[in-house]
Amino acid sequence: MNQLIKRLFSDSAAFAIATMGNKLAAVVLAPIYIRILQKDQHAIGDWGLTQTYTLILTYLCILGTDTALAYYFYDTKDEKDRRVYFTNTLLFSVGMCILFSVLSFLFDSTLSSVVYRNDRYDDTHLLTIATVATLGAIVIQHILAYARYNRRVWFFNIFSMAFVIGSSVLSVVLAYYMKPSVLGIFYGQLIGQGTVALILLWLYRKELTWKFSKPHTIQLIKYGSPVMISLLSFWIMSSISRPMLNYLVPDNAAIKYDANAIYEATVRIASFIVLITAPFQLAWRPFSMSIKDRDDAKQVYGLIGRGLLVFGTLAIMVLTFFIQPLYNLYIGTPGPETKVDLSSGYLYVWMLSLGTLLNVLHPVFGVGLFIKKQTKYISRIFILVSVMFLIGNFLLVPYFKIWGTVSMTAASYLIAVILIYRASQKVYPVEFKFGAVMLYMTVFLASMAWISYVQANHLPNPWITYVAAFVGNVAVVFITGLIPVNMLNRIGSLLPKLGGKK
């Protein structure tokens, strides 16, 4: 058993290399993209809108068959049968993407007018290029998933980073030289991802049967298609803000086109927090399952949940103290060629970062649902919350613009954590001191709202507000007993046990 757990952690750490490398590359390259795209008033917002389109396109083409392949790979003992499942997963997704590519080419003008609300890309076939680029990404995703199931760790890491970093660098170069610059980004993806996809197909040609099997395909779709509902809720929560800003900000508002650009720049800098939360996400599931039978497991879960919440929120608060100069460094100094004003984007970073943190916290506060195999409640809750997010955006964005959508992001994830916590407590009670958690979050949100007001209105001596807010929140943590004063000693006593026996 110990060897299995060690292997699980070892594999998780090894596969995390590519994940973290790709996220780091995205963070590093984003300010370069922004500097290039600022030369076109609409380019930054259109970049985000196109990625929103390709994300939903990916879901529709795969239709959950990647999840189904993971199941049948381990459920099927015959190697030949595994290859049939692998082949038909690939054939189905590729076939769907080719179909969408043809439709995109035939109806490019209509589709473009819907996505961008104008005809500026009619002659470029931008969405068709993006659709074909998605084809390469889907092939890569399926083949690397198959490599991961076969525990080909370094093969997975090398090609994962090669296709992300390679296509990103090529996109930067083409975006700089091509007009419109957004087209250069997706031409770079098309060439980069297409090249890696062809290489992988050649390397894995012996693993493919190259025969269509209707029974296998039907099984894949039947198993995977229900996942689409959860994926759609995720798409709504993560991507729908862009088209909503595009459609719901009044046409006569001066911020009309800037709203999409500002939001996109804000999302990019807020993704910094992913570099902190991603390792925890990768480690939490195997760690939480490995200690579930320990006598002190619930104590550990409660301590980690409260500790991560406090550490994460205070880190976001401290980041907010310095966010304006960091943000300005990120987007660069506006020059004579700059066509869009992004300067106010720093105000929204903390809400998007909080949404990311709360999303990471939901499997911690809902750990009981995973232990008791009741994860269906999580899907249902996120579907409900995504509908609330959608309605909230419709109501708030026309009046509050970017503030409306970022506030709904933080609020929706907070509601999701609360509902998941309540469902989890019914099947596996854990002492999270949730009353103290909610009191702390109330004080934290009030503090951050005041900080935002001070920054937005450029009030004098903001550091007085910063120090008062930080000290006040830390005081609430210890006064409410959310984290005991002797927490460090308790953590010190728990850590040696985590590597030992029950």
Short mmCIF file of C-alpha atoms in Angstrom, two decimals:
data_model
loop_
_atom_site.label_atom_id
_atom_site.label_comp_id
_atom_site.label_asym_id
_atom_site.label_seq_id
_atom_site.Cartn_x
_atom_site.Cartn_y
_atom_site.Cartn_z
CA MET A 1 0.00 0.00 0.00
CA ASN A 2 2.77 2.43 0.91
CA GLN A 3 4.45 1.73 -2.41
CA LEU A 4 1.24 2.49 -4.28
CA ILE A 5 0.81 5.79 -2.46
CA LYS A 6 4.43 6.70 -3.13
CA ARG A 7 3.94 5.89 -6.81
CA LEU A 8 0.80 8.03 -6.89
CA PHE A 9 2.60 11.04 -5.45
CA SER A 10 5.61 10.40 -7.65
CA ASP A 11 3.52 10.25 -10.83
CA SER A 12 1.52 13.31 -9.79
CA ALA A 13 4.71 15.28 -9.24
CA ALA A 14 6.23 14.07 -12.51
CA PHE A 15 3.17 14.89 -14.62
CA ALA A 16 2.91 18.26 -12.83
CA ILE A 17 6.16 19.37 -14.47
CA ALA A 18 4.46 19.90 -17.83
CA THR A 19 1.36 21.44 -16.26
CA MET A 20 3.34 23.98 -14.27
CA GLY A 21 5.71 24.63 -17.16
CA ASN A 22 2.84 25.41 -19.50
CA LYS A 23 1.10 27.66 -16.96
CA LEU A 24 4.35 29.51 -16.31
CA ALA A 25 4.89 29.96 -20.06
CA ALA A 26 1.38 31.37 -20.42
CA VAL A 27 1.97 33.85 -17.60
CA VAL A 28 5.33 34.95 -19.02
CA LEU A 29 4.12 35.33 -22.60
CA ALA A 30 0.83 37.10 -21.78
CA PRO A 31 2.38 40.59 -21.28
CA ILE A 32 4.18 40.20 -24.62
CA TYR A 33 0.87 39.41 -26.33
CA ILE A 34 -0.76 42.41 -24.62
CA ARG A 35 1.97 44.81 -25.73
CA ILE A 36 1.59 43.64 -29.33
CA LEU A 37 -2.20 43.62 -29.34
CA GLN A 38 -2.50 47.10 -27.79
CA LYS A 39 -1.68 48.51 -31.21
CA ASP A 40 -5.19 47.52 -32.33
CA GLN A 41 -8.18 48.88 -30.39
CA HIS A 42 -10.14 45.64 -30.64
CA ALA A 43 -7.40 42.99 -30.70
CA ILE A 44 -7.08 42.15 -26.99
CA GLY A 45 -10.82 41.69 -26.54
CA ASP A 46 -11.10 39.74 -29.80
CA TRP A 47 -8.28 37.46 -28.62
CA GLY A 48 -10.37 36.50 -25.60
CA LEU A 49 -13.57 36.14 -27.61
CA THR A 50 -11.85 33.78 -30.06
CA GLN A 51 -10.49 31.66 -27.22
CA THR A 52 -13.99 31.51 -25.73
CA TYR A 53 -15.19 30.15 -29.10
CA THR A 54 -12.41 27.55 -29.36
CA LEU A 55 -13.01 26.33 -25.80
CA ILE A 56 -16.68 25.51 -26.38
CA LEU A 57 -15.72 24.06 -29.76
CA THR A 58 -13.25 21.71 -28.03
CA TYR A 59 -15.95 20.50 -25.64
CA LEU A 60 -18.38 19.85 -28.49
CA CYS A 61 -15.81 17.96 -30.56
CA ILE A 62 -14.58 15.76 -27.72
CA LEU A 63 -18.04 15.33 -26.15
CA GLY A 64 -16.61 13.74 -23.01
CA THR A 65 -14.91 10.91 -24.90
CA ASP A 66 -11.60 11.76 -23.20
CA THR A 67 -13.20 10.91 -19.84
CA ALA A 68 -14.65 7.73 -21.35
CA LEU A 69 -11.25 6.70 -22.72
CA ALA A 70 -9.74 7.01 -19.25
CA TYR A 71 -12.41 4.66 -17.90
CA TYR A 72 -12.20 2.05 -20.66
CA PHE A 73 -8.39 2.08 -20.69
CA TYR A 74 -8.33 0.74 -17.13
CA ASP A 75 -11.54 -1.27 -17.40
CA THR A 76 -10.34 -3.16 -20.51
CA LYS A 77 -7.60 -5.71 -19.93
CA ASP A 78 -7.04 -6.60 -23.60
CA GLU A 79 -4.38 -4.37 -25.17
CA LYS A 80 -5.92 -4.65 -28.65
CA ASP A 81 -9.30 -3.52 -27.32
CA ARG A 82 -7.64 -0.53 -25.65
CA ARG A 83 -6.22 0.48 -29.00
CA VAL A 84 -9.66 0.23 -30.58
CA TYR A 85 -11.07 2.57 -27.91
CA PHE A 86 -8.11 4.93 -28.39
CA THR A 87 -8.52 4.94 -32.19
CA ASN A 88 -12.24 5.59 -32.07
CA THR A 89 -11.88 8.35 -29.50
CA LEU A 90 -9.47 10.04 -31.89
CA LEU A 91 -11.57 9.37 -35.01
CA PHE A 92 -14.76 10.69 -33.40
CA SER A 93 -13.20 13.93 -32.13
CA VAL A 94 -11.27 14.55 -35.36
CA GLY A 95 -14.40 13.87 -37.43
CA MET A 96 -16.42 16.31 -35.34
CA CYS A 97 -13.75 18.99 -35.64
CA ILE A 98 -13.50 18.53 -39.42
CA LEU A 99 -17.28 18.93 -39.61
CA PHE A 100 -17.13 22.17 -37.60
CA SER A 101 -14.22 23.38 -39.75
CA VAL A 102 -16.29 22.92 -42.91
CA LEU A 103 -19.31 24.66 -41.35
CA SER A 104 -17.08 27.46 -40.12
CA PHE A 105 -15.68 27.99 -43.61
CA LEU A 106 -19.12 27.97 -45.22
CA PHE A 107 -20.71 30.32 -42.68
CA ASP A 108 -17.62 32.26 -41.64
CA SER A 109 -19.13 35.70 -42.17
CA THR A 110 -22.30 34.98 -40.18
CA LEU A 111 -20.40 33.28 -37.37
CA SER A 112 -17.89 36.12 -37.20
CA SER A 113 -20.61 38.72 -36.92
CA VAL A 114 -22.17 36.80 -34.02
CA VAL A 115 -18.89 36.36 -32.10
CA TYR A 116 -17.45 39.86 -32.66
CA ARG A 117 -20.61 41.86 -33.41
CA ASN A 118 -18.99 43.33 -36.55
CA ASP A 119 -17.53 42.33 -39.89
CA ARG A 120 -13.86 43.26 -39.41
CA TYR A 121 -12.71 39.62 -39.75
CA ASP A 122 -14.91 38.66 -42.72
CA ASP A 123 -12.02 38.55 -45.18
CA THR A 124 -9.55 36.85 -42.83
CA HIS A 125 -11.44 33.61 -41.99
CA LEU A 126 -10.16 34.00 -38.41
CA LEU A 127 -12.69 31.61 -36.87
CA THR A 128 -11.99 28.99 -39.55
CA ILE A 129 -8.26 29.22 -38.80
CA ALA A 130 -9.00 28.92 -35.07
CA THR A 131 -11.24 25.90 -35.69
CA VAL A 132 -8.61 24.05 -37.72
CA ALA A 133 -6.00 24.92 -35.07
CA THR A 134 -8.31 23.33 -32.50
CA LEU A 135 -8.17 20.11 -34.54
CA GLY A 136 -4.43 19.85 -33.89
CA ALA A 137 -4.92 20.60 -30.19
CA ILE A 138 -7.54 17.84 -29.87
CA VAL A 139 -5.29 15.25 -31.52
CA ILE A 140 -2.47 16.22 -29.16
CA GLN A 141 -4.75 16.09 -26.13
CA HIS A 142 -5.96 12.55 -26.88
CA ILE A 143 -2.54 11.12 -27.72
CA LEU A 144 -0.86 12.65 -24.67
CA ALA A 145 -3.70 11.40 -22.47
CA TYR A 146 -3.09 7.89 -23.81
CA ALA A 147 0.63 8.34 -23.09
CA ARG A 148 -0.23 9.41 -19.54
CA TYR A 149 -2.39 6.32 -18.99
CA ASN A 150 0.58 4.22 -20.11
CA ARG A 151 2.71 6.16 -17.58
CA ARG A 152 5.06 7.52 -20.26
CA VAL A 153 5.94 10.43 -17.98
CA TRP A 154 8.75 12.14 -19.86
CA PHE A 155 7.15 11.61 -23.26
CA PHE A 156 4.06 13.36 -21.88
CA ASN A 157 6.05 16.21 -20.33
CA ILE A 158 8.27 16.86 -23.34
CA PHE A 159 5.49 16.96 -25.94
CA SER A 160 3.08 18.85 -23.65
CA MET A 161 5.56 21.65 -23.20
CA ALA A 162 6.75 21.46 -26.82
CA PHE A 163 3.31 22.10 -28.28
CA VAL A 164 2.26 24.79 -25.77
CA ILE A 165 5.52 26.72 -25.63
CA GLY A 166 6.39 26.17 -29.30
CA SER A 167 3.04 27.28 -30.67
CA SER A 168 2.93 30.20 -28.22
CA VAL A 169 6.32 31.54 -29.28
CA LEU A 170 5.38 31.14 -32.95
CA SER A 171 2.10 32.95 -32.25
CA VAL A 172 3.95 35.87 -30.68
CA VAL A 173 6.22 36.21 -33.73
CA LEU A 174 3.36 36.02 -36.23
CA ALA A 175 1.17 38.37 -34.16
CA TYR A 176 3.95 40.95 -34.31
CA TYR A 177 4.30 40.81 -38.09
CA MET A 178 0.78 39.97 -39.28
CA LYS A 179 -2.22 42.27 -39.60
CA PRO A 180 -4.63 41.84 -37.92
CA SER A 181 -2.44 40.66 -35.06
CA VAL A 182 -5.09 38.32 -33.63
CA LEU A 183 -4.92 36.34 -36.87
CA GLY A 184 -1.20 35.86 -36.31
CA ILE A 185 -1.85 34.27 -32.91
CA PHE A 186 -4.11 31.60 -34.35
CA TYR A 187 -1.94 31.00 -37.40
CA GLY A 188 0.85 30.32 -34.92
CA GLN A 189 -1.37 27.84 -33.10
CA LEU A 190 -2.39 26.24 -36.38
CA ILE A 191 1.21 25.69 -37.51
CA GLY A 192 2.62 24.80 -34.08
CA GLN A 193 -0.15 22.49 -32.93
CA GLY A 194 -0.58 20.97 -36.37
CA THR A 195 3.12 20.09 -36.57
CA VAL A 196 3.20 18.47 -33.13
CA ALA A 197 -0.06 16.60 -33.88
CA LEU A 198 1.43 15.11 -37.07
CA ILE A 199 4.60 14.07 -35.21
CA LEU A 200 2.56 12.38 -32.48
CA LEU A 201 0.37 10.60 -35.02
CA TRP A 202 3.49 9.24 -36.68
CA LEU A 203 5.01 8.12 -33.35
CA TYR A 204 1.74 6.47 -32.29
CA ARG A 205 0.82 4.98 -35.67
CA LYS A 206 1.32 1.43 -34.34
CA GLU A 207 -1.06 2.10 -31.44
CA LEU A 208 -3.87 2.98 -33.83
CA THR A 209 -6.03 0.37 -35.54
CA TRP A 210 -7.24 2.91 -38.13
CA LYS A 211 -10.66 1.21 -38.18
CA PHE A 212 -13.95 2.74 -37.14
CA SER A 213 -15.90 0.65 -34.61
CA LYS A 214 -19.50 1.73 -34.13
CA PRO A 215 -20.05 -0.27 -30.87
CA HIS A 216 -16.90 1.20 -29.27
CA THR A 217 -17.80 4.72 -30.37
CA ILE A 218 -21.34 4.41 -29.00
CA GLN A 219 -19.94 3.21 -25.64
CA LEU A 220 -17.54 6.15 -25.53
CA ILE A 221 -20.30 8.67 -26.26
CA LYS A 222 -22.79 7.10 -23.82
CA TYR A 223 -20.23 7.21 -21.02
CA GLY A 224 -18.76 10.62 -21.82
CA SER A 225 -21.66 12.76 -23.05
CA PRO A 226 -23.23 13.33 -19.58
CA VAL A 227 -19.96 15.04 -18.64
CA MET A 228 -20.86 17.74 -21.18
CA ILE A 229 -23.35 19.27 -18.75
CA SER A 230 -20.62 19.85 -16.18
CA LEU A 231 -18.25 21.11 -18.87
CA LEU A 232 -20.84 23.59 -20.10
CA SER A 233 -21.25 24.92 -16.56
CA PHE A 234 -17.47 25.30 -16.37
CA TRP A 235 -17.46 27.11 -19.72
CA ILE A 236 -20.13 29.50 -18.49
CA MET A 237 -18.21 30.24 -15.27
CA SER A 238 -14.84 30.69 -16.96
CA SER A 239 -15.62 32.16 -20.38
CA ILE A 240 -19.09 33.61 -20.78
CA SER A 241 -18.03 36.97 -19.27
CA ARG A 242 -16.26 37.94 -22.50
CA PRO A 243 -19.22 37.71 -24.90
CA MET A 244 -21.49 39.18 -22.24
CA LEU A 245 -19.30 42.27 -21.95
CA ASN A 246 -19.30 42.42 -25.74
CA TYR A 247 -23.09 42.32 -25.94
CA LEU A 248 -24.34 43.89 -22.70
CA VAL A 249 -22.16 46.98 -22.30
CA PRO A 250 -24.25 49.74 -23.95
CA ASP A 251 -23.17 50.68 -27.46
CA ASN A 252 -22.95 54.37 -26.61
CA ALA A 253 -20.56 53.80 -23.71
CA ALA A 254 -17.00 55.03 -24.23
CA ILE A 255 -15.72 51.91 -22.50
CA LYS A 256 -17.50 49.64 -25.02
CA TYR A 257 -14.45 48.12 -26.67
CA ASP A 258 -12.10 48.84 -23.79
CA ALA A 259 -14.21 46.65 -21.48
CA ASN A 260 -13.29 43.47 -23.31
CA ALA A 261 -9.63 44.45 -23.53
CA ILE A 262 -9.42 45.47 -19.86
CA TYR A 263 -11.14 42.28 -18.74
CA GLU A 264 -8.81 40.14 -20.86
CA ALA A 265 -5.70 41.86 -19.44
CA THR A 266 -7.10 41.43 -15.92
CA VAL A 267 -7.75 37.74 -16.45
CA ARG A 268 -4.17 37.25 -17.65
CA ILE A 269 -2.55 38.88 -14.63
CA ALA A 270 -4.99 37.21 -12.22
CA SER A 271 -3.78 33.87 -13.61
CA PHE A 272 -0.60 34.39 -11.58
CA ILE A 273 -2.41 32.82 -8.64
CA VAL A 274 -2.71 29.58 -10.63
CA LEU A 275 1.03 29.10 -10.20
CA ILE A 276 0.38 28.90 -6.46
CA THR A 277 -2.88 26.94 -6.46
CA ALA A 278 -2.14 24.42 -9.25
CA PRO A 279 0.40 22.36 -7.24
CA PHE A 280 -2.10 22.12 -4.38
CA GLN A 281 -4.86 21.00 -6.76
CA LEU A 282 -2.64 18.25 -8.14
CA ALA A 283 -1.58 17.06 -4.69
CA TRP A 284 -4.84 17.39 -2.76
CA ARG A 285 -6.89 14.55 -4.26
CA PRO A 286 -4.32 11.75 -3.79
CA PHE A 287 -3.26 13.15 -0.41
CA SER A 288 -6.81 13.46 0.95
CA MET A 289 -7.70 9.94 -0.18
CA SER A 290 -4.48 8.46 1.22
CA ILE A 291 -5.20 9.63 4.79
CA LYS A 292 -8.98 9.12 4.86
CA ASP A 293 -8.74 6.08 7.14
CA ARG A 294 -6.54 7.76 9.72
CA ASP A 295 -8.03 8.63 13.11
CA ASP A 296 -6.98 12.26 12.78
CA ALA A 297 -8.01 12.65 9.11
CA LYS A 298 -10.93 15.00 9.86
CA GLN A 299 -8.69 17.16 12.03
CA VAL A 300 -6.19 17.43 9.19
CA TYR A 301 -8.91 18.24 6.63
CA GLY A 302 -10.36 20.99 8.84
CA LEU A 303 -6.98 22.53 9.55
CA ILE A 304 -5.91 22.51 5.90
CA GLY A 305 -9.22 24.01 4.73
CA ARG A 306 -9.14 26.87 7.20
CA GLY A 307 -5.41 27.43 6.79
CA LEU A 308 -5.58 27.55 2.99
CA LEU A 309 -8.52 29.96 3.08
CA VAL A 310 -6.76 32.36 5.44
CA PHE A 311 -3.37 32.13 3.75
CA GLY A 312 -4.87 32.51 0.26
CA THR A 313 -7.11 35.48 1.09
CA LEU A 314 -4.38 37.33 3.00
CA ALA A 315 -1.99 36.71 0.07
CA ILE A 316 -4.57 38.22 -2.30
CA MET A 317 -4.94 41.21 0.04
CA VAL A 318 -1.18 41.81 0.20
CA LEU A 319 -0.96 41.44 -3.59
CA THR A 320 -3.65 44.11 -3.93
CA PHE A 321 -1.49 46.57 -1.97
CA PHE A 322 1.09 46.43 -4.77
CA ILE A 323 -1.15 45.53 -7.69
CA GLN A 324 -1.18 48.89 -9.49
CA PRO A 325 2.60 49.11 -10.17
CA LEU A 326 2.74 45.36 -10.89
CA TYR A 327 -0.15 45.66 -13.32
CA ASN A 328 1.42 48.66 -15.05
CA LEU A 329 4.66 46.71 -15.39
CA TYR A 330 2.66 43.81 -16.81
CA ILE A 331 0.79 45.74 -19.51
CA GLY A 332 3.70 48.05 -20.31
CA THR A 333 3.92 51.82 -20.71
CA PRO A 334 1.40 53.15 -23.26
CA GLY A 335 3.12 54.46 -26.38
CA PRO A 336 2.01 56.46 -29.42
CA GLU A 337 0.86 53.23 -31.10
CA THR A 338 -1.34 52.17 -28.16
CA LYS A 339 -4.99 52.16 -29.21
CA VAL A 340 -6.69 51.02 -26.00
CA ASP A 341 -6.55 52.20 -22.38
CA LEU A 342 -6.02 49.28 -19.98
CA SER A 343 -4.96 51.33 -16.96
CA SER A 344 -7.96 50.58 -14.72
CA GLY A 345 -7.66 46.79 -14.97
CA TYR A 346 -5.69 46.43 -11.71
CA LEU A 347 -8.86 47.14 -9.72
CA TYR A 348 -10.50 43.86 -10.74
CA VAL A 349 -7.60 41.46 -10.19
CA TRP A 350 -8.42 40.58 -6.58
CA MET A 351 -11.97 39.41 -7.35
CA LEU A 352 -10.85 37.08 -10.15
CA SER A 353 -8.02 35.77 -7.94
CA LEU A 354 -10.52 35.14 -5.14
CA GLY A 355 -12.73 33.19 -7.54
CA THR A 356 -9.75 30.98 -8.45
CA LEU A 357 -8.91 30.42 -4.77
CA LEU A 358 -12.51 29.50 -3.90
CA ASN A 359 -12.62 27.06 -6.82
CA VAL A 360 -9.52 25.37 -5.39
CA LEU A 361 -11.15 25.23 -1.95
CA HIS A 362 -14.34 23.44 -3.03
CA PRO A 363 -12.80 19.91 -3.02
CA VAL A 364 -11.37 20.64 0.45
CA PHE A 365 -14.62 21.79 2.03
CA GLY A 366 -16.41 19.07 0.07
CA VAL A 367 -13.91 16.32 0.86
CA GLY A 368 -16.66 14.12 2.29
CA LEU A 369 -18.41 13.94 -1.08
CA PHE A 370 -15.25 12.50 -2.64
CA ILE A 371 -14.69 10.04 0.22
CA LYS A 372 -18.31 8.82 0.13
CA LYS A 373 -18.42 8.79 -3.70
CA GLN A 374 -21.19 11.40 -3.84
CA THR A 375 -19.55 13.67 -6.41
CA LYS A 376 -22.80 13.93 -8.39
CA TYR A 377 -23.81 16.65 -5.93
CA ILE A 378 -20.81 18.73 -6.96
CA SER A 379 -21.86 18.61 -10.62
CA ARG A 380 -25.41 19.57 -9.73
CA ILE A 381 -24.25 22.47 -7.56
CA PHE A 382 -21.97 23.84 -10.25
CA ILE A 383 -24.77 23.62 -12.81
CA LEU A 384 -27.01 25.59 -10.44
CA VAL A 385 -24.29 28.14 -9.72
CA SER A 386 -23.46 28.57 -13.41
CA VAL A 387 -27.12 29.46 -14.07
CA MET A 388 -26.95 31.98 -11.21
CA PHE A 389 -23.74 33.36 -12.71
CA LEU A 390 -25.42 33.74 -16.09
CA ILE A 391 -28.47 35.52 -14.66
CA GLY A 392 -26.30 37.73 -12.45
CA ASN A 393 -24.26 38.83 -15.45
CA PHE A 394 -27.39 39.68 -17.41
CA LEU A 395 -28.58 41.86 -14.53
CA LEU A 396 -25.31 43.50 -13.46
CA VAL A 397 -23.10 43.92 -16.54
CA PRO A 398 -25.29 46.54 -18.32
CA TYR A 399 -25.02 48.81 -15.26
CA PHE A 400 -21.71 47.93 -13.59
CA LYS A 401 -19.78 46.66 -16.64
CA ILE A 402 -16.60 44.82 -15.57
CA TRP A 403 -17.42 45.17 -11.87
CA GLY A 404 -20.64 43.27 -12.56
CA THR A 405 -18.98 40.19 -14.04
CA VAL A 406 -15.98 40.00 -11.69
CA SER A 407 -18.23 40.35 -8.63
CA MET A 408 -20.42 37.54 -9.95
CA THR A 409 -17.29 35.40 -10.40
CA ALA A 410 -16.31 35.76 -6.73
CA ALA A 411 -19.90 35.48 -5.48
CA SER A 412 -20.69 32.39 -7.56
CA TYR A 413 -17.66 30.43 -6.38
CA LEU A 414 -18.36 31.44 -2.77
CA ILE A 415 -21.94 30.16 -3.09
CA ALA A 416 -20.60 26.94 -4.65
CA VAL A 417 -18.25 26.39 -1.69
CA ILE A 418 -21.08 26.98 0.80
CA LEU A 419 -23.48 24.58 -0.95
CA ILE A 420 -20.79 21.91 -1.41
CA TYR A 421 -19.79 22.24 2.25
CA ARG A 422 -23.40 21.74 3.38
CA ALA A 423 -23.84 18.67 1.15
CA SER A 424 -20.53 17.20 2.35
CA GLN A 425 -21.34 17.70 6.04
CA LYS A 426 -24.43 15.52 5.66
CA VAL A 427 -22.41 12.48 4.64
CA TYR A 428 -19.03 13.13 6.32
CA PRO A 429 -18.97 15.84 9.02
CA VAL A 430 -15.68 17.74 9.37
CA GLU A 431 -15.07 20.59 11.83
CA PHE A 432 -14.29 23.53 9.57
CA LYS A 433 -15.68 26.13 12.02
CA PHE A 434 -17.80 27.40 9.17
CA GLY A 435 -19.47 30.10 11.24
CA ALA A 436 -16.05 31.64 11.87
CA VAL A 437 -15.19 31.12 8.18
CA MET A 438 -18.23 33.11 7.06
CA LEU A 439 -17.57 35.89 9.59
CA TYR A 440 -13.98 36.12 8.40
CA MET A 441 -15.08 36.21 4.72
CA THR A 442 -17.56 39.00 5.51
CA VAL A 443 -14.81 41.09 7.09
CA PHE A 444 -12.40 40.23 4.26
CA LEU A 445 -14.86 41.22 1.51
CA ALA A 446 -15.73 44.46 3.31
CA SER A 447 -12.02 45.25 3.68
CA MET A 448 -11.31 44.53 0.01
CA ALA A 449 -14.29 46.64 -1.09
CA TRP A 450 -12.91 49.58 0.93
CA ILE A 451 -9.40 49.05 -0.51
CA SER A 452 -10.87 49.08 -4.02
CA TYR A 453 -12.72 52.32 -3.26
CA VAL A 454 -9.52 53.93 -1.97
CA GLN A 455 -7.56 52.81 -5.05
CA ALA A 456 -10.25 53.71 -7.59
CA ASN A 457 -10.61 57.23 -6.17
CA HIS A 458 -6.87 57.67 -5.53
CA LEU A 459 -7.45 58.71 -1.92
CA PRO A 460 -4.39 59.99 -0.02
CA ASN A 461 -2.35 57.81 2.34
CA PRO A 462 -3.68 54.45 1.11
CA TRP A 463 -1.15 52.59 3.29
CA ILE A 464 -3.15 53.51 6.39
CA THR A 465 -6.08 51.62 4.88
CA TYR A 466 -3.84 48.70 3.87
CA VAL A 467 -2.31 48.25 7.32
CA ALA A 468 -5.67 48.63 9.07
CA ALA A 469 -7.30 46.07 6.76
CA PHE A 470 -4.52 43.51 7.16
CA VAL A 471 -4.31 43.85 10.95
CA GLY A 472 -8.10 43.75 11.25
CA ASN A 473 -8.41 40.54 9.22
CA VAL A 474 -5.59 38.82 11.10
CA ALA A 475 -7.26 39.82 14.37
CA VAL A 476 -10.57 38.27 13.23
CA VAL A 477 -8.75 35.01 12.43
CA PHE A 478 -7.51 34.58 15.99
CA ILE A 479 -10.43 36.18 17.84
CA THR A 480 -12.92 33.81 16.21
CA GLY A 481 -10.64 30.81 16.74
CA LEU A 482 -10.64 30.17 13.00
CA ILE A 483 -6.99 29.30 13.39
CA PRO A 484 -5.79 28.61 16.94
CA VAL A 485 -2.81 30.57 18.23
CA ASN A 486 -0.94 27.31 18.66
CA MET A 487 -1.62 26.31 15.04
CA LEU A 488 2.07 26.15 14.19
CA ASN A 489 2.68 23.65 16.98
CA ARG A 490 -0.28 21.55 15.83
CA ILE A 491 0.94 21.55 12.25
CA GLY A 492 4.38 20.59 13.49
CA SER A 493 2.93 17.61 15.34
CA LEU A 494 0.77 16.53 12.39
CA LEU A 495 3.39 16.65 9.66
CA PRO A 496 5.54 13.75 10.96
CA LYS A 497 2.40 11.59 11.16
CA LEU A 498 1.53 12.13 7.50
CA GLY A 499 4.42 9.96 6.42
CA GLY A 500 3.87 7.29 9.05
CA LYS A 501 1.33 4.64 9.86
CA LYS A 502 -2.06 5.06 11.40
#
